[in-house]
PDB file of C-alpha atoms in Angstrom:
ATOM      1  CA  MET A   1      -1.810  66.300 154.344  1.00 42.00           C
ATOM      2  CA  GLY A   2      -3.363  67.715 157.477  1.00 44.00           C
ATOM      3  CA  GLY A   3      -0.021  68.035 159.250  1.00 45.00           C
ATOM      4  CA  PRO A   4       0.727  70.398 162.118  1.00 46.00           C
ATOM      5  CA  THR A   5      -0.004  74.054 161.506  1.00 44.00           C
ATOM      6  CA  PRO A   6       3.058  76.344 161.577  1.00 46.00           C
ATOM      7  CA  ILE A   7       2.988  78.940 164.333  1.00 56.00           C
ATOM      8  CA  LEU A   8       3.332  81.626 161.654  1.00 52.00           C
ATOM      9  CA  THR A   9       0.023  80.495 160.141  1.00 64.00           C
ATOM     10  CA  ARG A  10      -1.727  81.047 163.457  1.00 65.00           C
ATOM     11  CA  TYR A  11      -0.174  84.479 163.805  1.00 67.00           C
ATOM     12  CA  ARG A  12      -1.382  85.345 160.323  1.00 73.00           C
ATOM     13  CA  ALA A  13      -4.872  84.073 161.147  1.00 71.00           C
ATOM     14  CA  ALA A  14      -4.953  86.168 164.325  1.00 71.00           C
ATOM     15  CA  ALA A  15      -3.681  89.259 162.488  1.00 76.00           C
ATOM     16  CA  GLY A  16      -6.195  88.757 159.691  1.00 78.00           C
ATOM     17  CA  GLY A  17      -8.991  88.373 162.199  1.00 77.00           C
ATOM     18  CA  ALA A  18      -7.970  91.581 163.948  1.00 80.00           C
ATOM     19  CA  LEU A  19      -8.008  93.480 160.658  1.00 85.00           C
ATOM     20  CA  VAL A  20     -11.478  92.167 159.809  1.00 87.00           C
ATOM     21  CA  VAL A  21     -12.757  93.146 163.267  1.00 84.00           C
ATOM     22  CA  VAL A  22     -11.403  96.696 162.927  1.00 86.00           C
ATOM     23  CA  ALA A  23     -12.795  97.054 159.403  1.00 88.00           C
ATOM     24  CA  GLY A  24     -16.172  95.786 160.595  1.00 89.00           C
ATOM     25  CA  CYS A  25     -16.104  98.275 163.446  1.00 88.00           C
ATOM     26  CA  VAL A  26     -15.417 101.204 161.122  1.00 89.00           C
ATOM     27  CA  LEU A  27     -18.235 100.129 158.784  1.00 90.00           C
ATOM     28  CA  SER A  28     -20.644  99.739 161.711  1.00 90.00           C
ATOM     29  CA  TRP A  29     -19.672 103.158 163.052  1.00 89.00           C
ATOM     30  CA  ALA A  30     -20.351 104.646 159.602  1.00 89.00           C
ATOM     31  CA  LEU A  31     -23.827 103.099 159.617  1.00 90.00           C
ATOM     32  CA  ALA A  32     -24.523 104.443 163.101  1.00 87.00           C
ATOM     33  CA  TYR A  33     -23.059 107.932 162.471  1.00 86.00           C
ATOM     34  CA  PRO A  34     -23.541 110.351 164.175  1.00 82.00           C
ATOM     35  CA  ALA A  35     -25.076 108.322 166.994  1.00 80.00           C
ATOM     36  CA  SER A  36     -21.858 106.447 167.829  1.00 80.00           C
ATOM     37  CA  ASP A  37     -18.310 107.471 168.675  1.00 83.00           C
ATOM     38  CA  LEU A  38     -15.577 105.676 166.725  1.00 86.00           C
ATOM     39  CA  GLY A  39     -13.153 105.557 169.649  1.00 85.00           C
ATOM     40  CA  ALA A  40     -15.735 104.013 171.959  1.00 85.00           C
ATOM     41  CA  SER A  41     -16.747 101.551 169.241  1.00 87.00           C
ATOM     42  CA  LEU A  42     -13.159 100.446 168.651  1.00 90.00           C
ATOM     43  CA  ALA A  43     -12.473 100.082 172.370  1.00 89.00           C
ATOM     44  CA  ARG A  44     -15.603  98.000 172.914  1.00 90.00           C
ATOM     45  CA  THR A  45     -14.914  95.903 169.819  1.00 91.00           C
ATOM     46  CA  VAL A  46     -11.380  95.024 170.896  1.00 92.00           C
ATOM     47  CA  THR A  47     -12.590  94.200 174.406  1.00 94.00           C
ATOM     48  CA  ASP A  48     -15.438  92.027 173.159  1.00 94.00           C
ATOM     49  CA  ALA A  49     -13.211  90.239 170.639  1.00 93.00           C
ATOM     50  CA  ALA A  50     -10.705  89.370 173.371  1.00 95.00           C
ATOM     51  CA  ALA A  51     -13.544  88.169 175.603  1.00 97.00           C
ATOM     52  CA  VAL A  52     -15.003  85.967 172.871  1.00 97.00           C
ATOM     53  CA  VAL A  53     -11.661  84.355 172.063  1.00 96.00           C
ATOM     54  CA  THR A  54     -10.939  83.829 175.767  1.00 98.00           C
ATOM     55  CA  LEU A  55     -14.237  82.054 176.383  1.00 98.00           C
ATOM     56  CA  GLY A  56     -13.906  79.983 173.232  1.00 97.00           C
ATOM     57  CA  VAL A  57     -10.335  78.826 173.786  1.00 97.00           C
ATOM     58  CA  ALA A  58     -11.143  77.998 177.405  1.00 97.00           C
ATOM     59  CA  ALA A  59     -14.105  75.851 176.333  1.00 96.00           C
ATOM     60  CA  VAL A  60     -12.449  74.023 173.409  1.00 96.00           C
ATOM     61  CA  PRO A  61     -10.979  71.151 175.508  1.00 94.00           C
ATOM     62  CA  LEU A  62     -14.510  70.229 176.604  1.00 93.00           C
ATOM     63  CA  LEU A  63     -15.221  69.105 173.028  1.00 93.00           C
ATOM     64  CA  GLU A  64     -12.550  66.405 173.254  1.00 88.00           C
ATOM     65  CA  GLY A  65     -12.953  63.023 174.879  1.00 82.00           C
ATOM     66  CA  PRO A  66     -11.046  62.263 178.096  1.00 82.00           C
ATOM     67  CA  ARG A  67      -8.337  60.360 176.198  1.00 83.00           C
ATOM     68  CA  HIS A  68      -7.228  63.355 174.097  1.00 82.00           C
ATOM     69  CA  ARG A  69      -8.388  66.280 176.249  1.00 86.00           C
ATOM     70  CA  HIS A  70      -5.008  66.830 177.923  1.00 88.00           C
ATOM     71  CA  GLU A  71      -3.313  67.421 174.560  1.00 86.00           C
ATOM     72  CA  LEU A  72      -5.837  70.048 173.545  1.00 88.00           C
ATOM     73  CA  ARG A  73      -5.631  71.734 176.953  1.00 90.00           C
ATOM     74  CA  ARG A  74      -1.852  71.935 176.660  1.00 90.00           C
ATOM     75  CA  ARG A  75      -2.062  73.426 173.175  1.00 89.00           C
ATOM     76  CA  ALA A  76      -4.670  75.976 174.283  1.00 92.00           C
ATOM     77  CA  VAL A  77      -2.565  77.453 177.116  1.00 94.00           C
ATOM     78  CA  PRO A  78      -0.505  80.040 175.133  1.00 93.00           C
ATOM     79  CA  ALA A  79      -3.541  81.308 173.207  1.00 93.00           C
ATOM     80  CA  LEU A  80      -5.663  81.478 176.353  1.00 96.00           C
ATOM     81  CA  VAL A  81      -3.051  83.390 178.344  1.00 97.00           C
ATOM     82  CA  ALA A  82      -2.575  85.847 175.473  1.00 95.00           C
ATOM     83  CA  ALA A  83      -6.311  86.340 174.906  1.00 96.00           C
ATOM     84  CA  SER A  84      -7.174  86.791 178.586  1.00 97.00           C
ATOM     85  CA  ALA A  85      -4.256  89.192 179.167  1.00 98.00           C
ATOM     86  CA  THR A  86      -5.399  91.215 176.151  1.00 96.00           C
ATOM     87  CA  TRP A  87      -8.906  91.212 177.602  1.00 97.00           C
ATOM     88  CA  VAL A  88      -7.666  92.605 180.931  1.00 98.00           C
ATOM     89  CA  ILE A  89      -5.717  95.409 179.252  1.00 97.00           C
ATOM     90  CA  ALA A  90      -8.481  96.253 176.768  1.00 95.00           C
ATOM     91  CA  GLU A  91     -11.115  96.363 179.499  1.00 96.00           C
ATOM     92  CA  LEU A  92      -8.972  98.659 181.657  1.00 95.00           C
ATOM     93  CA  VAL A  93      -8.549 100.995 178.670  1.00 94.00           C
ATOM     94  CA  ARG A  94     -12.274 100.878 177.935  1.00 92.00           C
ATOM     95  CA  LEU A  95     -13.082 101.544 181.596  1.00 93.00           C
ATOM     96  CA  THR A  96     -10.756 104.569 181.622  1.00 92.00           C
ATOM     97  CA  LEU A  97     -12.315 105.977 178.442  1.00 90.00           C
ATOM     98  CA  ALA A  98     -15.817 105.492 179.871  1.00 89.00           C
ATOM     99  CA  ALA A  99     -14.841 107.252 183.105  1.00 92.00           C
ATOM    100  CA  ALA A 100     -13.407 110.197 181.170  1.00 90.00           C
ATOM    101  CA  GLU A 101     -16.554 110.457 179.040  1.00 87.00           C
ATOM    102  CA  ALA A 102     -18.809 110.331 182.103  1.00 87.00           C
ATOM    103  CA  ALA A 103     -16.759 113.047 183.808  1.00 88.00           C
ATOM    104  CA  GLY A 104     -16.685 115.202 180.691  1.00 86.00           C
ATOM    105  CA  ARG A 105     -12.886 115.275 180.665  1.00 86.00           C
ATOM    106  CA  SER A 106     -10.088 114.049 178.457  1.00 84.00           C
ATOM    107  CA  VAL A 107      -8.226 110.937 179.500  1.00 86.00           C
ATOM    108  CA  THR A 108      -5.114 112.975 180.306  1.00 84.00           C
ATOM    109  CA  ASP A 109      -7.127 115.164 182.703  1.00 85.00           C
ATOM    110  CA  LEU A 110      -8.845 112.238 184.409  1.00 86.00           C
ATOM    111  CA  GLY A 111      -7.774 111.967 188.040  1.00 85.00           C
ATOM    112  CA  ALA A 112      -7.367 108.672 189.866  1.00 87.00           C
ATOM    113  CA  GLN A 113     -10.123 109.551 192.339  1.00 90.00           C
ATOM    114  CA  THR A 114     -12.584 110.278 189.539  1.00 91.00           C
ATOM    115  CA  ALA A 115     -11.740 107.024 187.793  1.00 91.00           C
ATOM    116  CA  VAL A 116     -12.125 105.016 191.003  1.00 91.00           C
ATOM    117  CA  SER A 117     -15.428 106.729 191.780  1.00 92.00           C
ATOM    118  CA  PHE A 118     -16.757 105.835 188.343  1.00 92.00           C
ATOM    119  CA  ALA A 119     -15.627 102.220 188.726  1.00 91.00           C
ATOM    120  CA  THR A 120     -17.212 101.781 192.151  1.00 92.00           C
ATOM    121  CA  ASP A 121     -20.232 104.116 192.151  1.00 91.00           C
ATOM    122  CA  THR A 122     -21.819 103.427 188.750  1.00 91.00           C
ATOM    123  CA  ALA A 123     -23.371 100.277 187.321  1.00 88.00           C
ATOM    124  CA  ALA A 124     -21.261 100.533 184.177  1.00 88.00           C
ATOM    125  CA  GLY A 125     -18.104 100.957 186.254  1.00 91.00           C
ATOM    126  CA  ARG A 126     -18.878  97.973 188.477  1.00 92.00           C
ATOM    127  CA  ALA A 127     -19.578  95.880 185.394  1.00 92.00           C
ATOM    128  CA  GLY A 128     -16.169  96.886 184.070  1.00 92.00           C
ATOM    129  CA  LEU A 129     -14.486  95.926 187.345  1.00 94.00           C
ATOM    130  CA  LEU A 130     -16.254  92.563 187.309  1.00 94.00           C
ATOM    131  CA  THR A 131     -15.063  91.991 183.758  1.00 96.00           C
ATOM    132  CA  VAL A 132     -11.464  92.867 184.625  1.00 96.00           C
ATOM    133  CA  LEU A 133     -11.581  90.499 187.606  1.00 97.00           C
ATOM    134  CA  ALA A 134     -13.069  87.673 185.516  1.00 97.00           C
ATOM    135  CA  ALA A 135     -10.444  88.066 182.791  1.00 98.00           C
ATOM    136  CA  ALA A 136      -7.666  88.232 185.387  1.00 98.00           C
ATOM    137  CA  VAL A 137      -8.896  84.988 186.980  1.00 98.00           C
ATOM    138  CA  VAL A 138      -8.760  83.227 183.613  1.00 98.00           C
ATOM    139  CA  CYS A 139      -5.259  84.547 182.951  1.00 98.00           C
ATOM    140  CA  ALA A 140      -3.951  83.659 186.410  1.00 97.00           C
ATOM    141  CA  VAL A 141      -5.429  80.157 186.496  1.00 97.00           C
ATOM    142  CA  THR A 142      -4.221  79.351 182.981  1.00 96.00           C
ATOM    143  CA  ALA A 143      -0.736  80.707 183.561  1.00 95.00           C
ATOM    144  CA  THR A 144      -0.164  79.047 186.951  1.00 94.00           C
ATOM    145  CA  ARG A 145      -2.346  75.916 187.046  1.00 91.00           C
ATOM    146  CA  PRO A 146      -3.025  75.017 183.404  1.00 86.00           C
ATOM    147  CA  HIS A 147      -3.040  71.223 183.779  1.00 85.00           C
ATOM    148  CA  THR A 148      -5.161  70.799 186.910  1.00 88.00           C
ATOM    149  CA  GLU A 149      -8.573  69.192 186.513  1.00 86.00           C
ATOM    150  CA  TRP A 150     -10.387  72.272 187.791  1.00 92.00           C
ATOM    151  CA  ALA A 151      -8.592  74.771 185.540  1.00 93.00           C
ATOM    152  CA  VAL A 152     -10.915  74.347 182.543  1.00 94.00           C
ATOM    153  CA  PRO A 153     -14.268  74.727 184.373  1.00 95.00           C
ATOM    154  CA  VAL A 154     -12.943  77.672 186.401  1.00 97.00           C
ATOM    155  CA  ALA A 155     -11.652  79.420 183.275  1.00 97.00           C
ATOM    156  CA  VAL A 156     -14.892  78.807 181.366  1.00 97.00           C
ATOM    157  CA  GLY A 157     -17.031  79.969 184.285  1.00 97.00           C
ATOM    158  CA  ALA A 158     -15.002  83.111 184.906  1.00 97.00           C
ATOM    159  CA  ALA A 159     -14.972  83.987 181.200  1.00 98.00           C
ATOM    160  CA  ALA A 160     -18.746  83.511 180.982  1.00 97.00           C
ATOM    161  CA  VAL A 161     -19.263  85.852 183.942  1.00 96.00           C
ATOM    162  CA  GLY A 162     -17.071  88.450 182.272  1.00 96.00           C
ATOM    163  CA  VAL A 163     -18.951  88.162 178.983  1.00 96.00           C
ATOM    164  CA  VAL A 164     -22.380  88.879 180.511  1.00 93.00           C
ATOM    165  CA  GLY A 165     -21.227  91.731 182.783  1.00 88.00           C
ATOM    166  CA  HIS A 166     -21.740  94.571 180.314  1.00 86.00           C
ATOM    167  CA  PRO A 167     -24.938  93.307 178.627  1.00 84.00           C
ATOM    168  CA  LEU A 168     -26.666  93.227 182.015  1.00 80.00           C
ATOM    169  CA  THR A 169     -25.935  96.942 182.486  1.00 76.00           C
ATOM    170  CA  GLY A 170     -26.540  98.054 178.899  1.00 70.00           C
ATOM    171  CA  HIS A 171     -29.530  99.486 177.028  1.00 64.00           C
ATOM    172  CA  LEU A 172     -32.031  97.169 178.734  1.00 73.00           C
ATOM    173  CA  ALA A 173     -30.629  97.350 182.259  1.00 71.00           C
ATOM    174  CA  ASP A 174     -33.979  98.646 183.570  1.00 76.00           C
ATOM    175  CA  SER A 175     -35.867  95.676 182.127  1.00 79.00           C
ATOM    176  CA  PRO A 176     -35.332  92.370 183.951  1.00 82.00           C
ATOM    177  CA  VAL A 177     -36.575  90.354 180.979  1.00 86.00           C
ATOM    178  CA  GLY A 178     -34.679  92.448 178.468  1.00 84.00           C
ATOM    179  CA  GLY A 179     -31.458  92.378 180.469  1.00 86.00           C
ATOM    180  CA  VAL A 180     -31.514  88.609 180.780  1.00 90.00           C
ATOM    181  CA  ALA A 181     -32.423  88.206 177.096  1.00 91.00           C
ATOM    182  CA  VAL A 182     -29.493  90.348 175.973  1.00 91.00           C
ATOM    183  CA  ALA A 183     -27.127  88.535 178.358  1.00 92.00           C
ATOM    184  CA  VAL A 184     -28.212  85.141 176.984  1.00 94.00           C
ATOM    185  CA  HIS A 185     -27.852  86.485 173.454  1.00 94.00           C
ATOM    186  CA  ALA A 186     -24.319  87.749 174.175  1.00 94.00           C
ATOM    187  CA  LEU A 187     -23.200  84.541 175.903  1.00 96.00           C
ATOM    188  CA  ALA A 188     -24.576  82.321 173.131  1.00 97.00           C
ATOM    189  CA  ALA A 189     -22.895  84.427 170.445  1.00 96.00           C
ATOM    190  CA  ALA A 190     -19.599  84.416 172.356  1.00 97.00           C
ATOM    191  CA  LEU A 191     -19.641  80.632 172.692  1.00 97.00           C
ATOM    192  CA  TRP A 192     -20.527  80.067 169.046  1.00 96.00           C
ATOM    193  CA  CYS A 193     -17.888  82.439 167.667  1.00 96.00           C
ATOM    194  CA  GLY A 194     -15.289  81.884 170.363  1.00 96.00           C
ATOM    195  CA  VAL A 195     -15.198  78.105 170.230  1.00 97.00           C
ATOM    196  CA  LEU A 196     -14.781  78.157 166.462  1.00 96.00           C
ATOM    197  CA  ALA A 197     -11.903  80.633 166.864  1.00 94.00           C
ATOM    198  CA  GLY A 198     -10.479  78.357 169.544  1.00 94.00           C
ATOM    199  CA  LEU A 199     -10.589  75.382 167.180  1.00 94.00           C
ATOM    200  CA  VAL A 200      -8.643  77.300 164.529  1.00 92.00           C
ATOM    201  CA  LEU A 201      -6.037  78.301 167.115  1.00 91.00           C
ATOM    202  CA  THR A 202      -5.587  74.871 168.724  1.00 91.00           C
ATOM    203  CA  VAL A 203      -6.579  72.037 166.381  1.00 90.00           C
ATOM    204  CA  ASP A 204      -3.723  70.868 164.166  1.00 84.00           C
ATOM    205  CA  HIS A 205      -4.664  67.722 162.274  1.00 86.00           C
ATOM    206  CA  ARG A 206      -7.705  66.166 160.657  1.00 88.00           C
ATOM    207  CA  GLY A 207      -8.006  63.496 163.322  1.00 88.00           C
ATOM    208  CA  GLN A 208      -8.674  66.194 165.880  1.00 90.00           C
ATOM    209  CA  TRP A 209     -11.130  67.941 163.572  1.00 93.00           C
ATOM    210  CA  ALA A 210     -12.942  64.617 163.154  1.00 92.00           C
ATOM    211  CA  ARG A 211     -13.288  64.294 166.924  1.00 93.00           C
ATOM    212  CA  VAL A 212     -14.217  67.861 167.919  1.00 94.00           C
ATOM    213  CA  LEU A 213     -16.278  69.128 164.988  1.00 94.00           C
ATOM    214  CA  PRO A 214     -19.412  67.027 165.769  1.00 94.00           C
ATOM    215  CA  GLY A 215     -19.442  68.456 169.299  1.00 94.00           C
ATOM    216  CA  PHE A 216     -19.051  71.979 167.961  1.00 95.00           C
ATOM    217  CA  SER A 217     -21.912  71.383 165.541  1.00 94.00           C
ATOM    218  CA  ARG A 218     -24.233  70.403 168.388  1.00 94.00           C
ATOM    219  CA  LEU A 219     -23.071  73.351 170.479  1.00 96.00           C
ATOM    220  CA  SER A 220     -23.588  75.796 167.619  1.00 95.00           C
ATOM    221  CA  LEU A 221     -27.202  74.663 167.137  1.00 95.00           C
ATOM    222  CA  ALA A 222     -27.993  75.418 170.773  1.00 96.00           C
ATOM    223  CA  CYS A 223     -26.126  78.732 170.612  1.00 96.00           C
ATOM    224  CA  VAL A 224     -27.918  79.869 167.459  1.00 96.00           C
ATOM    225  CA  ALA A 225     -31.320  79.077 168.972  1.00 96.00           C
ATOM    226  CA  ALA A 226     -30.489  80.987 172.169  1.00 96.00           C
ATOM    227  CA  LEU A 227     -29.024  84.030 170.425  1.00 94.00           C
ATOM    228  CA  LEU A 228     -31.960  84.300 168.021  1.00 94.00           C
ATOM    229  CA  VAL A 229     -34.533  84.188 170.821  1.00 95.00           C
ATOM    230  CA  GLY A 230     -32.565  86.564 173.037  1.00 93.00           C
ATOM    231  CA  GLY A 231     -31.847  88.957 170.192  1.00 91.00           C
ATOM    232  CA  LEU A 232     -35.490  89.012 169.086  1.00 92.00           C
ATOM    233  CA  ILE A 233     -36.709  89.857 172.590  1.00 92.00           C
ATOM    234  CA  GLY A 234     -34.058  92.558 172.989  1.00 88.00           C
ATOM    235  CA  GLY A 235     -34.797  94.123 169.610  1.00 87.00           C
ATOM    236  CA  VAL A 236     -38.546  94.251 170.237  1.00 88.00           C
ATOM    237  CA  LEU A 237     -38.015  95.923 173.607  1.00 87.00           C
ATOM    238  CA  ILE A 238     -35.516  98.529 172.348  1.00 86.00           C
ATOM    239  CA  LEU A 239     -37.159  99.639 169.089  1.00 84.00           C
ATOM    240  CA  ASP A 240     -40.391 101.607 169.245  1.00 84.00           C
ATOM    241  CA  ALA A 241     -41.303 101.091 165.567  1.00 86.00           C
ATOM    242  CA  PRO A 242     -40.069  98.965 162.641  1.00 87.00           C
ATOM    243  CA  ALA A 243     -39.135 102.136 160.741  1.00 88.00           C
ATOM    244  CA  GLU A 244     -36.321 102.703 163.241  1.00 88.00           C
ATOM    245  CA  LEU A 245     -34.471  99.805 161.604  1.00 88.00           C
ATOM    246  CA  TYR A 246     -33.444 102.192 158.817  1.00 87.00           C
ATOM    247  CA  THR A 247     -34.149 105.701 160.138  1.00 87.00           C
ATOM    248  CA  THR A 248     -31.868 105.574 163.198  1.00 89.00           C
ATOM    249  CA  GLY A 249     -28.199 104.790 163.583  1.00 89.00           C
ATOM    250  CA  TYR A 250     -28.942 102.048 166.097  1.00 89.00           C
ATOM    251  CA  GLY A 251     -31.517 100.517 163.772  1.00 90.00           C
ATOM    252  CA  ARG A 252     -29.220 100.524 160.752  1.00 93.00           C
ATOM    253  CA  VAL A 253     -26.469  98.707 162.650  1.00 92.00           C
ATOM    254  CA  LEU A 254     -29.031  96.290 164.066  1.00 93.00           C
ATOM    255  CA  THR A 255     -30.317  95.596 160.550  1.00 94.00           C
ATOM    256  CA  ALA A 256     -26.773  94.882 159.344  1.00 94.00           C
ATOM    257  CA  LYS A 257     -26.226  92.572 162.304  1.00 94.00           C
ATOM    258  CA  VAL A 258     -29.450  90.668 161.561  1.00 94.00           C
ATOM    259  CA  LEU A 259     -28.422  90.218 157.912  1.00 95.00           C
ATOM    260  CA  LEU A 260     -24.981  88.985 158.970  1.00 95.00           C
ATOM    261  CA  THR A 261     -26.548  86.557 161.435  1.00 94.00           C
ATOM    262  CA  GLY A 262     -28.805  85.237 158.688  1.00 94.00           C
ATOM    263  CA  ALA A 263     -25.810  84.705 156.413  1.00 95.00           C
ATOM    264  CA  LEU A 264     -23.983  82.910 159.234  1.00 95.00           C
ATOM    265  CA  VAL A 265     -26.937  80.610 159.864  1.00 94.00           C
ATOM    266  CA  VAL A 266     -27.054  79.676 156.169  1.00 94.00           C
ATOM    267  CA  LEU A 267     -23.296  79.135 156.033  1.00 93.00           C
ATOM    268  CA  GLY A 268     -23.371  77.124 159.233  1.00 91.00           C
ATOM    269  CA  TRP A 269     -26.110  74.902 157.881  1.00 92.00           C
ATOM    270  CA  ARG A 270     -24.157  74.257 154.682  1.00 92.00           C
ATOM    271  CA  ASN A 271     -21.087  73.399 156.739  1.00 90.00           C
ATOM    272  CA  ARG A 272     -23.187  71.000 158.779  1.00 89.00           C
ATOM    273  CA  GLU A 273     -24.420  69.299 155.616  1.00 90.00           C
ATOM    274  CA  PHE A 274     -21.083  69.061 153.758  1.00 90.00           C
ATOM    275  CA  TRP A 275     -18.049  69.919 155.902  1.00 91.00           C
ATOM    276  CA  LEU A 276     -19.086  67.967 158.998  1.00 91.00           C
ATOM    277  CA  PRO A 277     -19.575  64.587 157.240  1.00 91.00           C
ATOM    278  CA  ALA A 278     -16.285  65.012 155.365  1.00 90.00           C
ATOM    279  CA  ALA A 279     -14.370  65.913 158.512  1.00 89.00           C
ATOM    280  CA  ARG A 280     -15.945  63.133 160.568  1.00 90.00           C
ATOM    281  CA  THR A 281     -14.865  60.497 158.024  1.00 90.00           C
ATOM    282  CA  HIS A 282     -11.346  61.976 157.636  1.00 88.00           C
ATOM    283  CA  ARG A 283     -12.040  63.021 154.038  1.00 88.00           C
ATOM    284  CA  SER A 284     -11.321  66.659 154.894  1.00 86.00           C
ATOM    285  CA  THR A 285      -7.749  67.827 155.425  1.00 87.00           C
ATOM    286  CA  ALA A 286      -6.822  70.060 158.331  1.00 84.00           C
ATOM    287  CA  GLY A 287      -6.096  72.862 155.851  1.00 85.00           C
ATOM    288  CA  PHE A 288      -9.554  72.582 154.301  1.00 88.00           C
ATOM    289  CA  SER A 289     -11.178  72.601 157.749  1.00 90.00           C
ATOM    290  CA  ARG A 290      -9.259  75.705 158.742  1.00 88.00           C
ATOM    291  CA  SER A 291     -10.318  77.406 155.504  1.00 87.00           C
ATOM    292  CA  ARG A 292     -13.987  76.623 156.090  1.00 90.00           C
ATOM    293  CA  ALA A 293     -13.715  77.815 159.684  1.00 91.00           C
ATOM    294  CA  GLY A 294     -11.856  80.946 158.577  1.00 89.00           C
ATOM    295  CA  LEU A 295     -14.618  81.996 156.192  1.00 89.00           C
ATOM    296  CA  GLU A 296     -17.227  81.595 158.905  1.00 93.00           C
ATOM    297  CA  LEU A 297     -15.030  83.448 161.399  1.00 93.00           C
ATOM    298  CA  ALA A 298     -14.627  86.393 159.026  1.00 92.00           C
ATOM    299  CA  LEU A 299     -18.402  86.899 158.963  1.00 93.00           C
ATOM    300  CA  MET A 300     -18.541  86.372 162.713  1.00 94.00           C
ATOM    301  CA  ALA A 301     -15.885  89.062 163.220  1.00 93.00           C
ATOM    302  CA  VAL A 302     -17.922  91.629 161.295  1.00 94.00           C
ATOM    303  CA  ALA A 303     -21.060  90.661 163.248  1.00 94.00           C
ATOM    304  CA  LEU A 304     -19.107  90.983 166.498  1.00 93.00           C
ATOM    305  CA  ALA A 305     -17.992  94.483 165.503  1.00 92.00           C
ATOM    306  CA  ALA A 306     -21.594  95.413 164.728  1.00 92.00           C
ATOM    307  CA  ALA A 307     -22.731  94.102 168.114  1.00 92.00           C
ATOM    308  CA  ALA A 308     -19.993  96.048 169.907  1.00 90.00           C
ATOM    309  CA  THR A 309     -20.942  99.236 168.053  1.00 91.00           C
ATOM    310  CA  LEU A 310     -24.585  98.711 168.995  1.00 89.00           C
ATOM    311  CA  SER A 311     -23.673  98.612 172.671  1.00 85.00           C
ATOM    312  CA  VAL A 312     -22.206 102.134 172.527  1.00 84.00           C
ATOM    313  CA  THR A 313     -24.761 103.649 170.133  1.00 82.00           C
ATOM    314  CA  GLY A 314     -27.300 105.970 171.670  1.00 65.00           C
TER     315      GLY A 314
END
């Protein structure tokens, strides 16, 4: 009971998560249609998903005490390298697609000079470059210096910078308050979802769940409070009237995201009341903990897809 998780199980979890993210993206695009492009939504969703997992896996060792932290850091290395490398590639693809759209050309007709000009001369391009650099730092540090004391804080810091790059140049870029609110919202959501994904990918037995789950519970409370406040401020500043929540593509996706967030808050509270005490007293097997986390992650994946679609919906 609660023995080590086979590698195949983790691969299946990752594949299942990817399928849920893509399905959520398609549903969100359908809600936003015709105000959103499916290709742009998929590209942003994949990029954001990789960013969330990168930040979460990087931060997971901080939930462990000093005695067991090295073990969790060692186990997190393969997942963190894979997630951050995926983030680099996905962001480069997204940056290329954005440059082609801005130039009014197809990707095959996009010249190197045009792509470089977009990346250096526009706010969206510079945000993309910053994100690529942040993801590359995480990948390089994790691949070459995974067991140094400074590797974890550097990886977490770089990932956090990468996560907030695009929100600061998004719909509310012209509003200092709105830009900061959306960035806080995005960072809080990424920590909440990403750390839970990181736990599923790295925690193997119920003893570890007993040690790390209380810390995650405290972190999730802070994240939920921050994302709700930031999201409320952003929504009020973007929408001109409540009717836009169902009459516009942006509003319909935002409404779906709010409903998903509400469901996640309820589910998280139930987990705090029942799963957390059972895990803390070793009455919950590792398999049960992964199942509970998987259900929550499935809802998070759909919410993440909705958020990514929002960011590219006019």
